[in-house]
Amino acid sequence: MAKLTVKDLELKDKKVLLRCDFNVPQDENLNITDDTRIRASLATIKYILNQSPKKLILISHLGRPDGKATAKYSLKPVAQRLKELLGQEVIMLTDCVGETVKKDIESAKETLILLENLRFHPEEEKNDPVFSQSLASLAEVFVNDAFGTAHRAHGSTEGVTHYLKSASGLLLEKEINYLGGALEKPKKPFIVILGGAKVSDKITVIENLLPKADEIIIGGGMCYTFLKAQGQKIGNSKLEKDKIDLARDILAQAKKQKVKISLPIDNLVTDKIGEGSKVEIAGEDIPEGLIGVDIGPKTIDNFCADLKGAQTILWNGPLGIFEIDAFANGTKKVAECISKLKAITIIGGGDTAAAISKFGLEDKMTHVSTGGGASLEFLEGKTLPGIAALTER
Ligand code: AMP
């Protein structure tokens, strides 16, 4: 990669500003319910601490406090969790910019300091240069490890890079290497699995991946617009009427470029979406009044048979409404099938990562992305401002 990475930097006795993604889910008592993102940042934190920096200053956002300091969105629970995971003291300050913060950093007895939620300041999301400069003035070098916000040009992702030498952290570098590697030079055969709610969310991804993939497997809510475009009956399944022509066009383009498109040949259907609703298997055509909520058993076998021949697999979007156990089987079976393969398996962030985590298969995949929106934009071929802004090597 042409950008500086943390390993290129001399960090001994330096004050290092590290942008992490500590945007973790919490319950009503503010207990962290999933600390994956905190654990994902540990490698870079430990690496920097091993270089004997003067101070390691961690910054992050949490939730959407709309520019106001709100106890609900405090990073205090993150400081506590970090302490437990690292087995060392973490000093938590009550703000992220200003003279008091600066003084507190200077006088801190510990090396590791976590600043309060960046989004308590509206200037963060506005990428205000004065705010970015204040953040930059706290340190001598900047490292960005927050892939989840790399698609946003904010003060702490883009703005700050104008004032400090800026490098990627180990997690950000890993994300770029795996997602970028799949896009630039995938080991062939390269099979892409696409699912999720809507075709409209994935059009640019399909267009970007069509010239690179050998096969695109389509399931989830988005497959019914394609099935409709092929002239099949889809009952009351999710349909984007205004995207039928586009789906037909994509199918024709794929044929021309000799890319196989695999769609479900059977479906799990119901007349009501909900926990405990009655399900049955429908063939290619879904009867009137019924809704497709997952791929059927023959489709699972078909998809898995094709996937066995892949060297690289990239998956974005669940193949059914996996949040409801009765509709999760297709996503689960395909996840289990690819977890046993020797292929490079890359899982897009957001709902797909949540599904893989629900099935306990994270460790069996080559890479599970930590960014939902960011991984989608990356796969669309867009330049992510948080990455583009890093210092060139
Ligand atoms: P996305 O964020 O576009 O990847 O969409 C993820 C969402 O798609 C999940 O919440 C799934 O429940 C939903 N989804 C998957 N399959 C279907 C389906 N057959 N009908 C409606 N929604 C679906």
CSV table of C-alpha atoms and ligand atoms in Angstrom, one decimal:
chain,number,residue,atom,x,y,z
A,1,MET,CA,0.0,0.0,0.0
A,2,ALA,CA,1.3,3.5,-0.9
A,3,LYS,CA,0.3,5.0,2.5
A,4,LEU,CA,2.4,5.2,5.6
A,5,THR,CA,1.6,2.5,8.2
A,6,VAL,CA,2.2,2.6,11.9
A,7,LYS,CA,5.2,0.3,11.4
A,8,ASP,CA,6.9,3.0,9.2
A,9,LEU,CA,6.9,5.5,12.1
A,10,GLU,CA,9.5,6.3,14.8
A,11,LEU,CA,7.3,6.4,18.0
A,12,LYS,CA,9.8,6.3,20.8
A,13,ASP,CA,9.2,9.2,23.2
A,14,LYS,CA,6.5,10.6,20.9
A,15,LYS,CA,3.0,11.7,21.7
A,16,VAL,CA,0.8,9.5,19.4
A,17,LEU,CA,-2.8,10.3,18.6
A,18,LEU,CA,-4.7,7.1,17.7
A,19,ARG,CA,-8.2,7.2,16.1
A,20,CYS,CA,-10.0,4.0,17.1
A,21,ASP,CA,-13.5,2.8,16.4
A,22,PHE,CA,-15.0,2.2,19.9
A,23,ASN,CA,-18.6,2.7,18.7
A,24,VAL,CA,-19.8,-0.4,20.6
A,25,PRO,CA,-23.4,-1.4,21.3
A,26,GLN,CA,-24.6,-1.0,24.9
A,27,ASP,CA,-27.7,-2.1,26.9
A,28,GLU,CA,-29.9,0.3,28.8
A,29,ASN,CA,-27.5,0.2,31.8
A,30,LEU,CA,-24.7,1.2,29.5
A,31,ASN,CA,-23.0,-2.3,29.7
A,32,ILE,CA,-21.1,-3.1,26.5
A,33,THR,CA,-23.0,-5.9,24.8
A,34,ASP,CA,-20.4,-6.6,22.1
A,35,ASP,CA,-16.8,-5.6,22.5
A,36,THR,CA,-15.5,-6.8,19.1
A,37,ARG,CA,-14.5,-3.4,18.0
A,38,ILE,CA,-12.5,-2.8,21.2
A,39,ARG,CA,-10.7,-6.1,20.8
A,40,ALA,CA,-10.1,-5.4,17.2
A,41,SER,CA,-8.1,-2.3,18.1
A,42,LEU,CA,-5.9,-4.0,20.7
A,43,ALA,CA,-3.2,-5.1,18.2
A,44,THR,CA,-2.4,-1.5,17.2
A,45,ILE,CA,-2.6,-0.2,20.8
A,46,LYS,CA,-0.2,-2.9,22.0
A,47,TYR,CA,2.1,-2.4,19.1
A,48,ILE,CA,2.4,1.4,19.8
A,49,LEU,CA,2.8,0.8,23.6
A,50,ASN,CA,5.7,-1.6,22.8
A,51,GLN,CA,7.5,1.3,20.9
A,52,SER,CA,7.7,3.2,24.2
A,53,PRO,CA,5.8,6.4,23.2
A,54,LYS,CA,5.7,9.3,25.5
A,55,LYS,CA,1.9,9.2,25.5
A,56,LEU,CA,-0.7,7.2,23.6
A,57,ILE,CA,-3.8,9.3,23.2
A,58,LEU,CA,-6.9,7.3,22.1
A,59,ILE,CA,-9.8,9.1,20.4
A,60,SER,CA,-13.2,7.8,19.2
A,61,HIS,CA,-16.9,8.5,18.7
A,62,LEU,CA,-19.7,6.6,20.3
A,63,GLY,CA,-23.3,6.7,19.0
A,64,ARG,CA,-25.0,9.9,17.8
A,65,PRO,CA,-24.9,12.5,20.6
A,66,ASP,CA,-25.7,15.3,18.1
A,67,GLY,CA,-22.9,17.5,19.2
A,68,LYS,CA,-23.8,17.6,22.8
A,69,ALA,CA,-22.1,16.1,25.9
A,70,THR,CA,-24.4,13.4,27.1
A,71,ALA,CA,-23.7,10.9,29.8
A,72,LYS,CA,-25.4,8.1,27.8
A,73,TYR,CA,-22.7,8.5,25.1
A,74,SER,CA,-19.7,8.7,27.4
A,75,LEU,CA,-16.7,6.5,26.5
A,76,LYS,CA,-16.2,5.7,30.2
A,77,PRO,CA,-17.4,2.1,29.9
A,78,VAL,CA,-14.9,1.7,27.0
A,79,ALA,CA,-12.1,2.9,29.3
A,80,GLN,CA,-13.1,0.3,31.8
A,81,ARG,CA,-13.3,-2.5,29.2
A,82,LEU,CA,-9.9,-1.5,27.8
A,83,LYS,CA,-8.3,-1.6,31.3
A,84,GLU,CA,-9.6,-5.2,31.7
A,85,LEU,CA,-8.5,-6.3,28.3
A,86,LEU,CA,-5.0,-4.7,28.5
A,87,GLY,CA,-4.4,-5.3,32.2
A,88,GLN,CA,-3.1,-1.8,32.6
A,89,GLU,CA,-4.3,1.6,33.7
A,90,VAL,CA,-6.2,3.9,31.2
A,91,ILE,CA,-6.7,7.5,32.1
A,92,MET,CA,-10.0,8.9,31.0
A,93,LEU,CA,-10.3,12.6,30.4
A,94,THR,CA,-13.7,14.5,30.3
A,95,ASP,CA,-13.2,16.2,27.0
A,96,CYS,CA,-11.2,15.7,23.7
A,97,VAL,CA,-9.9,19.2,23.0
A,98,GLY,CA,-8.9,22.4,24.9
A,99,GLU,CA,-6.2,23.7,27.2
A,100,THR,CA,-7.3,21.5,30.2
A,101,VAL,CA,-7.1,18.4,28.1
A,102,LYS,CA,-3.6,19.4,26.9
A,103,LYS,CA,-2.5,20.1,30.5
A,104,ASP,CA,-4.0,16.8,31.8
A,105,ILE,CA,-2.2,14.9,29.0
A,106,GLU,CA,1.1,16.5,29.9
A,107,SER,CA,0.7,15.8,33.7
A,108,ALA,CA,-0.7,12.3,33.3
A,109,LYS,CA,1.3,9.6,35.2
A,110,GLU,CA,0.2,6.9,32.8
A,111,THR,CA,1.1,6.5,29.1
A,112,LEU,CA,-2.4,5.4,27.9
A,113,ILE,CA,-5.1,8.1,27.8
A,114,LEU,CA,-8.6,7.9,26.4
A,115,LEU,CA,-10.3,11.2,25.5
A,116,GLU,CA,-14.1,11.7,25.7
A,117,ASN,CA,-16.4,11.2,22.7
A,118,LEU,CA,-15.4,13.3,19.7
A,119,ARG,CA,-19.0,13.8,18.7
A,120,PHE,CA,-19.8,15.8,21.8
A,121,HIS,CA,-18.4,18.6,19.6
A,122,PRO,CA,-20.5,19.3,16.4
A,123,GLU,CA,-17.3,20.4,14.8
A,124,GLU,CA,-16.1,16.8,14.5
A,125,GLU,CA,-18.7,15.8,11.9
A,126,LYS,CA,-18.5,19.2,10.2
A,127,ASN,CA,-14.7,18.5,9.7
A,128,ASP,CA,-14.1,22.0,11.2
A,129,PRO,CA,-10.4,23.0,10.7
A,130,VAL,CA,-10.1,24.7,14.0
A,131,PHE,CA,-11.3,21.6,15.8
A,132,SER,CA,-9.0,19.3,13.7
A,133,GLN,CA,-6.1,21.6,14.6
A,134,SER,CA,-6.9,21.4,18.3
A,135,LEU,CA,-6.9,17.6,18.1
A,136,ALA,CA,-3.6,17.6,16.2
A,137,SER,CA,-2.0,20.0,18.7
A,138,LEU,CA,-2.3,17.2,21.4
A,139,ALA,CA,0.3,15.0,19.7
A,140,GLU,CA,3.2,14.7,17.3
A,141,VAL,CA,2.0,11.9,15.0
A,142,PHE,CA,-1.4,10.5,14.0
A,143,VAL,CA,-2.5,6.9,13.4
A,144,ASN,CA,-5.9,6.0,12.0
A,145,ASP,CA,-7.2,2.6,12.9
A,146,ALA,CA,-11.0,3.3,12.6
A,147,PHE,CA,-12.0,1.6,9.4
A,148,GLY,CA,-15.7,1.9,10.4
A,149,THR,CA,-15.5,5.7,9.9
A,150,ALA,CA,-13.0,5.9,7.1
A,151,HIS,CA,-15.8,6.7,4.6
A,152,ARG,CA,-16.5,9.9,6.4
A,153,ALA,CA,-14.4,13.1,6.1
A,154,HIS,CA,-14.6,14.1,9.8
A,155,GLY,CA,-12.2,16.2,11.9
A,156,SER,CA,-10.6,13.1,13.5
A,157,THR,CA,-10.4,11.1,10.2
A,158,GLU,CA,-9.5,13.6,7.5
A,159,GLY,CA,-9.1,17.1,9.0
A,160,VAL,CA,-6.4,16.1,11.5
A,161,THR,CA,-4.2,14.7,8.7
A,162,HIS,CA,-3.6,18.2,7.4
A,163,TYR,CA,-1.5,19.0,10.6
A,164,LEU,CA,0.3,15.7,11.5
A,165,LYS,CA,2.2,12.9,9.8
A,166,SER,CA,-0.5,10.3,9.4
A,167,ALA,CA,-0.4,6.6,9.1
A,168,SER,CA,-2.8,3.6,9.1
A,169,GLY,CA,-3.0,1.3,12.1
A,170,LEU,CA,-2.7,-2.4,11.8
A,171,LEU,CA,-6.4,-3.0,11.6
A,172,LEU,CA,-7.0,-0.4,9.0
A,173,GLU,CA,-4.1,-1.8,7.0
A,174,LYS,CA,-5.6,-5.3,7.3
A,175,GLU,CA,-8.9,-4.1,6.0
A,176,ILE,CA,-7.3,-2.4,3.1
A,177,ASN,CA,-5.1,-5.4,2.3
A,178,TYR,CA,-8.0,-7.9,2.3
A,179,LEU,CA,-10.8,-5.9,0.7
A,180,GLY,CA,-8.4,-4.1,-1.7
A,181,GLY,CA,-6.7,-7.5,-2.5
A,182,ALA,CA,-10.0,-9.0,-3.4
A,183,LEU,CA,-10.8,-6.1,-5.7
A,184,GLU,CA,-7.4,-5.8,-7.3
A,185,LYS,CA,-6.0,-9.3,-7.6
A,186,PRO,CA,-8.3,-11.9,-6.4
A,187,LYS,CA,-7.1,-15.5,-6.5
A,188,LYS,CA,-9.4,-17.1,-9.1
A,189,PRO,CA,-12.0,-18.5,-9.2
A,190,PHE,CA,-13.4,-15.5,-7.4
A,191,ILE,CA,-17.0,-15.9,-6.2
A,192,VAL,CA,-19.0,-13.0,-4.7
A,193,ILE,CA,-22.1,-13.6,-2.5
A,194,LEU,CA,-24.5,-10.7,-2.3
A,195,GLY,CA,-27.6,-10.5,-0.2
A,196,GLY,CA,-29.3,-8.1,2.1
A,197,ALA,CA,-32.5,-6.1,1.8
A,198,LYS,CA,-32.3,-4.0,-1.3
A,199,VAL,CA,-30.9,-4.2,-4.9
A,200,SER,CA,-30.6,-0.4,-4.9
A,201,ASP,CA,-28.0,-0.5,-2.1
A,202,LYS,CA,-25.8,-3.0,-4.0
A,203,ILE,CA,-26.0,-1.8,-7.6
A,204,THR,CA,-22.7,0.0,-7.6
A,205,VAL,CA,-21.1,-3.0,-5.9
A,206,ILE,CA,-22.4,-5.4,-8.6
A,207,GLU,CA,-21.2,-3.0,-11.4
A,208,ASN,CA,-17.8,-2.7,-9.8
A,209,LEU,CA,-17.4,-6.5,-9.2
A,210,LEU,CA,-18.9,-7.8,-12.4
A,211,PRO,CA,-15.7,-7.4,-14.4
A,212,LYS,CA,-13.6,-9.0,-11.6
A,213,ALA,CA,-15.7,-12.0,-10.5
A,214,ASP,CA,-16.2,-15.4,-12.0
A,215,GLU,CA,-19.6,-15.9,-10.3
A,216,ILE,CA,-22.0,-13.8,-8.4
A,217,ILE,CA,-24.4,-15.6,-6.0
A,218,ILE,CA,-27.5,-13.5,-5.2
A,219,GLY,CA,-29.9,-14.2,-2.3
A,220,GLY,CA,-31.6,-12.2,0.4
A,221,GLY,CA,-34.4,-9.6,-0.2
A,222,MET,CA,-32.6,-8.3,-3.3
A,223,CYS,CA,-32.9,-11.6,-5.2
A,224,TYR,CA,-36.6,-11.3,-5.8
A,225,THR,CA,-36.2,-8.3,-8.1
A,226,PHE,CA,-33.9,-10.4,-10.2
A,227,LEU,CA,-36.2,-13.4,-10.1
A,228,LYS,CA,-39.1,-11.1,-11.2
A,229,ALA,CA,-36.8,-9.7,-14.0
A,230,GLN,CA,-36.5,-13.4,-15.2
A,231,GLY,CA,-40.2,-13.7,-15.4
A,232,GLN,CA,-40.8,-15.7,-12.2
A,233,LYS,CA,-43.6,-15.4,-9.7
A,234,ILE,CA,-42.4,-13.9,-6.4
A,235,GLY,CA,-45.7,-13.6,-4.4
A,236,ASN,CA,-45.5,-10.8,-1.8
A,237,SER,CA,-41.7,-11.0,-1.5
A,238,LYS,CA,-39.6,-7.8,-1.4
A,239,LEU,CA,-39.6,-6.1,-4.8
A,240,GLU,CA,-38.1,-2.9,-6.1
A,241,LYS,CA,-40.4,-2.3,-9.1
A,242,ASP,CA,-38.3,0.5,-10.4
A,243,LYS,CA,-35.2,-1.7,-10.4
A,244,ILE,CA,-36.6,-4.6,-12.5
A,245,ASP,CA,-35.2,-3.2,-15.8
A,246,LEU,CA,-31.8,-2.7,-14.2
A,247,ALA,CA,-31.8,-6.2,-12.8
A,248,ARG,CA,-32.6,-7.5,-16.3
A,249,ASP,CA,-29.7,-5.3,-17.6
A,250,ILE,CA,-27.3,-6.7,-15.1
A,251,LEU,CA,-28.2,-10.3,-16.0
A,252,ALA,CA,-27.6,-9.5,-19.7
A,253,GLN,CA,-24.3,-7.8,-19.0
A,254,ALA,CA,-23.2,-10.8,-16.9
A,255,LYS,CA,-24.0,-13.2,-19.7
A,256,LYS,CA,-22.0,-11.0,-22.1
A,257,GLN,CA,-19.0,-11.0,-19.8
A,258,LYS,CA,-19.4,-14.7,-19.1
A,259,VAL,CA,-19.9,-14.2,-15.4
A,260,LYS,CA,-22.3,-16.8,-13.9
A,261,ILE,CA,-25.1,-15.3,-11.8
A,262,SER,CA,-26.7,-17.8,-9.4
A,263,LEU,CA,-30.1,-17.2,-8.1
A,264,PRO,CA,-32.3,-19.3,-5.7
A,265,ILE,CA,-34.1,-22.3,-7.3
A,266,ASP,CA,-36.2,-22.7,-4.1
A,267,ASN,CA,-37.2,-20.5,-1.3
A,268,LEU,CA,-38.4,-20.6,2.3
A,269,VAL,CA,-41.7,-18.8,2.4
A,270,THR,CA,-44.2,-17.6,5.0
A,271,ASP,CA,-47.4,-15.6,5.1
A,272,LYS,CA,-46.3,-13.5,8.0
A,273,ILE,CA,-42.8,-12.3,9.0
A,274,GLY,CA,-42.2,-12.8,12.7
A,275,GLU,CA,-40.8,-15.1,15.4
A,276,GLY,CA,-42.7,-18.5,15.3
A,277,SER,CA,-44.5,-17.9,12.0
A,278,LYS,CA,-45.4,-20.9,9.8
A,279,VAL,CA,-42.9,-21.7,7.0
A,280,GLU,CA,-42.9,-23.9,3.9
A,281,ILE,CA,-40.6,-24.5,0.9
A,282,ALA,CA,-41.7,-23.1,-2.4
A,283,GLY,CA,-40.0,-23.9,-5.7
A,284,GLU,CA,-38.9,-21.4,-8.3
A,285,ASP,CA,-42.2,-19.7,-8.3
A,286,ILE,CA,-43.6,-18.3,-5.0
A,287,PRO,CA,-47.4,-18.5,-4.7
A,288,GLU,CA,-49.6,-15.4,-4.3
A,289,GLY,CA,-49.7,-14.1,-0.8
A,290,LEU,CA,-46.5,-15.7,0.4
A,291,ILE,CA,-43.2,-14.0,1.2
A,292,GLY,CA,-39.7,-15.3,0.5
A,293,VAL,CA,-37.7,-15.0,3.7
A,294,ASP,CA,-34.7,-17.3,3.1
A,295,ILE,CA,-33.1,-19.5,0.4
A,296,GLY,CA,-34.4,-23.1,0.2
A,297,PRO,CA,-32.5,-26.4,0.7
A,298,LYS,CA,-31.8,-27.1,-3.0
A,299,THR,CA,-30.4,-23.6,-3.3
A,300,ILE,CA,-28.2,-24.0,-0.3
A,301,ASP,CA,-26.8,-27.2,-1.9
A,302,ASN,CA,-26.3,-25.4,-5.2
A,303,PHE,CA,-24.5,-22.4,-3.7
A,304,CYS,CA,-22.3,-24.6,-1.5
A,305,ALA,CA,-21.3,-26.8,-4.5
A,306,ASP,CA,-20.2,-23.8,-6.5
A,307,LEU,CA,-18.4,-22.2,-3.5
A,308,LYS,CA,-16.3,-25.3,-3.0
A,309,GLY,CA,-14.5,-24.4,-6.3
A,310,ALA,CA,-13.6,-20.9,-5.2
A,311,GLN,CA,-10.2,-19.6,-4.2
A,312,THR,CA,-11.5,-16.2,-3.1
A,313,ILE,CA,-15.0,-15.6,-1.6
A,314,LEU,CA,-16.3,-12.1,-0.8
A,315,TRP,CA,-19.7,-12.0,1.0
A,316,ASN,CA,-21.8,-8.9,1.5
A,317,GLY,CA,-25.4,-9.2,2.7
A,318,PRO,CA,-27.3,-12.0,4.5
A,319,LEU,CA,-29.2,-14.6,2.4
A,320,GLY,CA,-32.4,-14.4,4.5
A,321,ILE,CA,-33.9,-12.5,7.4
A,322,PHE,CA,-31.3,-14.1,9.7
A,323,GLU,CA,-32.3,-12.0,12.7
A,324,ILE,CA,-35.3,-14.4,13.1
A,325,ASP,CA,-34.1,-17.9,13.9
A,326,ALA,CA,-36.7,-19.7,11.7
A,327,PHE,CA,-35.4,-17.7,8.7
A,328,ALA,CA,-31.6,-18.0,9.4
A,329,ASN,CA,-30.9,-21.4,8.1
A,330,GLY,CA,-29.7,-20.4,4.5
A,331,THR,CA,-27.3,-17.8,5.8
A,332,LYS,CA,-26.0,-20.2,8.5
A,333,LYS,CA,-25.6,-23.2,6.2
A,334,VAL,CA,-23.7,-21.2,3.6
A,335,ALA,CA,-21.5,-19.6,6.3
A,336,GLU,CA,-20.8,-23.1,7.7
A,337,CYS,CA,-19.9,-24.4,4.2
A,338,ILE,CA,-17.4,-21.6,3.4
A,339,SER,CA,-16.0,-21.8,7.0
A,340,LYS,CA,-14.6,-25.2,6.1
A,341,LEU,CA,-13.0,-24.2,2.8
A,342,LYS,CA,-9.3,-23.4,2.2
A,343,ALA,CA,-10.3,-20.3,0.1
A,344,ILE,CA,-9.7,-16.7,1.2
A,345,THR,CA,-13.0,-15.8,2.8
A,346,ILE,CA,-13.8,-12.1,3.3
A,347,ILE,CA,-16.9,-11.0,5.1
A,348,GLY,CA,-18.2,-7.5,4.6
A,349,GLY,CA,-19.1,-5.6,7.8
A,350,GLY,CA,-22.5,-4.6,9.2
A,351,ASP,CA,-25.3,-7.3,9.0
A,352,THR,CA,-23.1,-10.0,7.4
A,353,ALA,CA,-20.5,-9.7,10.1
A,354,ALA,CA,-23.4,-9.8,12.7
A,355,ALA,CA,-24.7,-13.0,11.1
A,356,ILE,CA,-21.3,-14.6,11.1
A,357,SER,CA,-20.8,-13.6,14.8
A,358,LYS,CA,-24.3,-15.0,15.7
A,359,PHE,CA,-23.2,-18.4,14.2
A,360,GLY,CA,-19.9,-18.2,16.1
A,361,LEU,CA,-17.9,-18.5,12.9
A,362,GLU,CA,-15.8,-15.3,13.0
A,363,ASP,CA,-12.5,-17.2,13.7
A,364,LYS,CA,-13.1,-19.5,10.8
A,365,MET,CA,-13.1,-16.7,8.2
A,366,THR,CA,-9.9,-15.1,6.8
A,367,HIS,CA,-11.2,-11.6,7.4
A,368,VAL,CA,-14.4,-10.2,8.9
A,369,SER,CA,-14.6,-6.4,8.2
A,370,THR,CA,-15.3,-4.1,11.1
A,371,GLY,CA,-16.9,-1.5,8.9
A,372,GLY,CA,-20.5,-1.8,7.4
A,373,GLY,CA,-20.9,1.4,5.4
A,374,ALA,CA,-17.1,1.7,4.9
A,375,SER,CA,-16.7,-1.8,3.5
A,376,LEU,CA,-19.7,-1.3,1.1
A,377,GLU,CA,-18.2,2.0,-0.2
A,378,PHE,CA,-14.8,0.3,-0.6
A,379,LEU,CA,-16.4,-2.5,-2.6
A,380,GLU,CA,-18.2,0.1,-4.7
A,381,GLY,CA,-14.7,1.2,-5.7
A,382,LYS,CA,-15.0,4.6,-4.0
A,383,THR,CA,-12.1,6.4,-2.4
A,384,LEU,CA,-12.5,6.5,1.3
A,385,PRO,CA,-11.5,10.0,2.6
A,386,GLY,CA,-10.0,8.7,5.9
A,387,ILE,CA,-7.6,6.5,3.9
A,388,ALA,CA,-6.9,8.9,1.0
A,389,ALA,CA,-5.8,11.6,3.5
A,390,LEU,CA,-3.0,9.5,5.1
A,391,THR,CA,0.6,10.5,4.3
A,392,GLU,CA,2.1,8.9,1.2
A,393,ARG,CA,5.0,6.6,1.8
B,1,AMP,P1,-28.2,-5.0,4.1
B,1,AMP,O1,-28.0,-4.0,5.2
B,1,AMP,O2,-28.6,-4.4,2.8
B,1,AMP,O3,-27.1,-6.0,4.0
B,1,AMP,O4,-29.5,-5.8,4.5
B,1,AMP,C1,-29.6,-6.6,5.6
B,1,AMP,C2,-31.0,-6.9,5.9
B,1,AMP,O5,-31.5,-7.7,4.8
B,1,AMP,C3,-31.1,-7.8,7.1
B,1,AMP,O6,-31.7,-7.1,8.2
B,1,AMP,C4,-32.0,-9.0,6.7
B,1,AMP,O7,-33.0,-9.2,7.6
B,1,AMP,C5,-32.6,-8.4,5.4
B,1,AMP,N1,-33.0,-9.5,4.5
B,1,AMP,C6,-32.4,-10.6,4.1
B,1,AMP,N2,-33.2,-11.4,3.4
B,1,AMP,C7,-34.4,-10.8,3.3
B,1,AMP,C8,-35.6,-11.1,2.7
B,1,AMP,N3,-35.8,-12.3,2.0
B,1,AMP,N4,-36.6,-10.2,2.7
B,1,AMP,C9,-36.5,-9.1,3.4
B,1,AMP,N5,-35.3,-8.7,4.0
B,1,AMP,C10,-34.3,-9.5,4.0
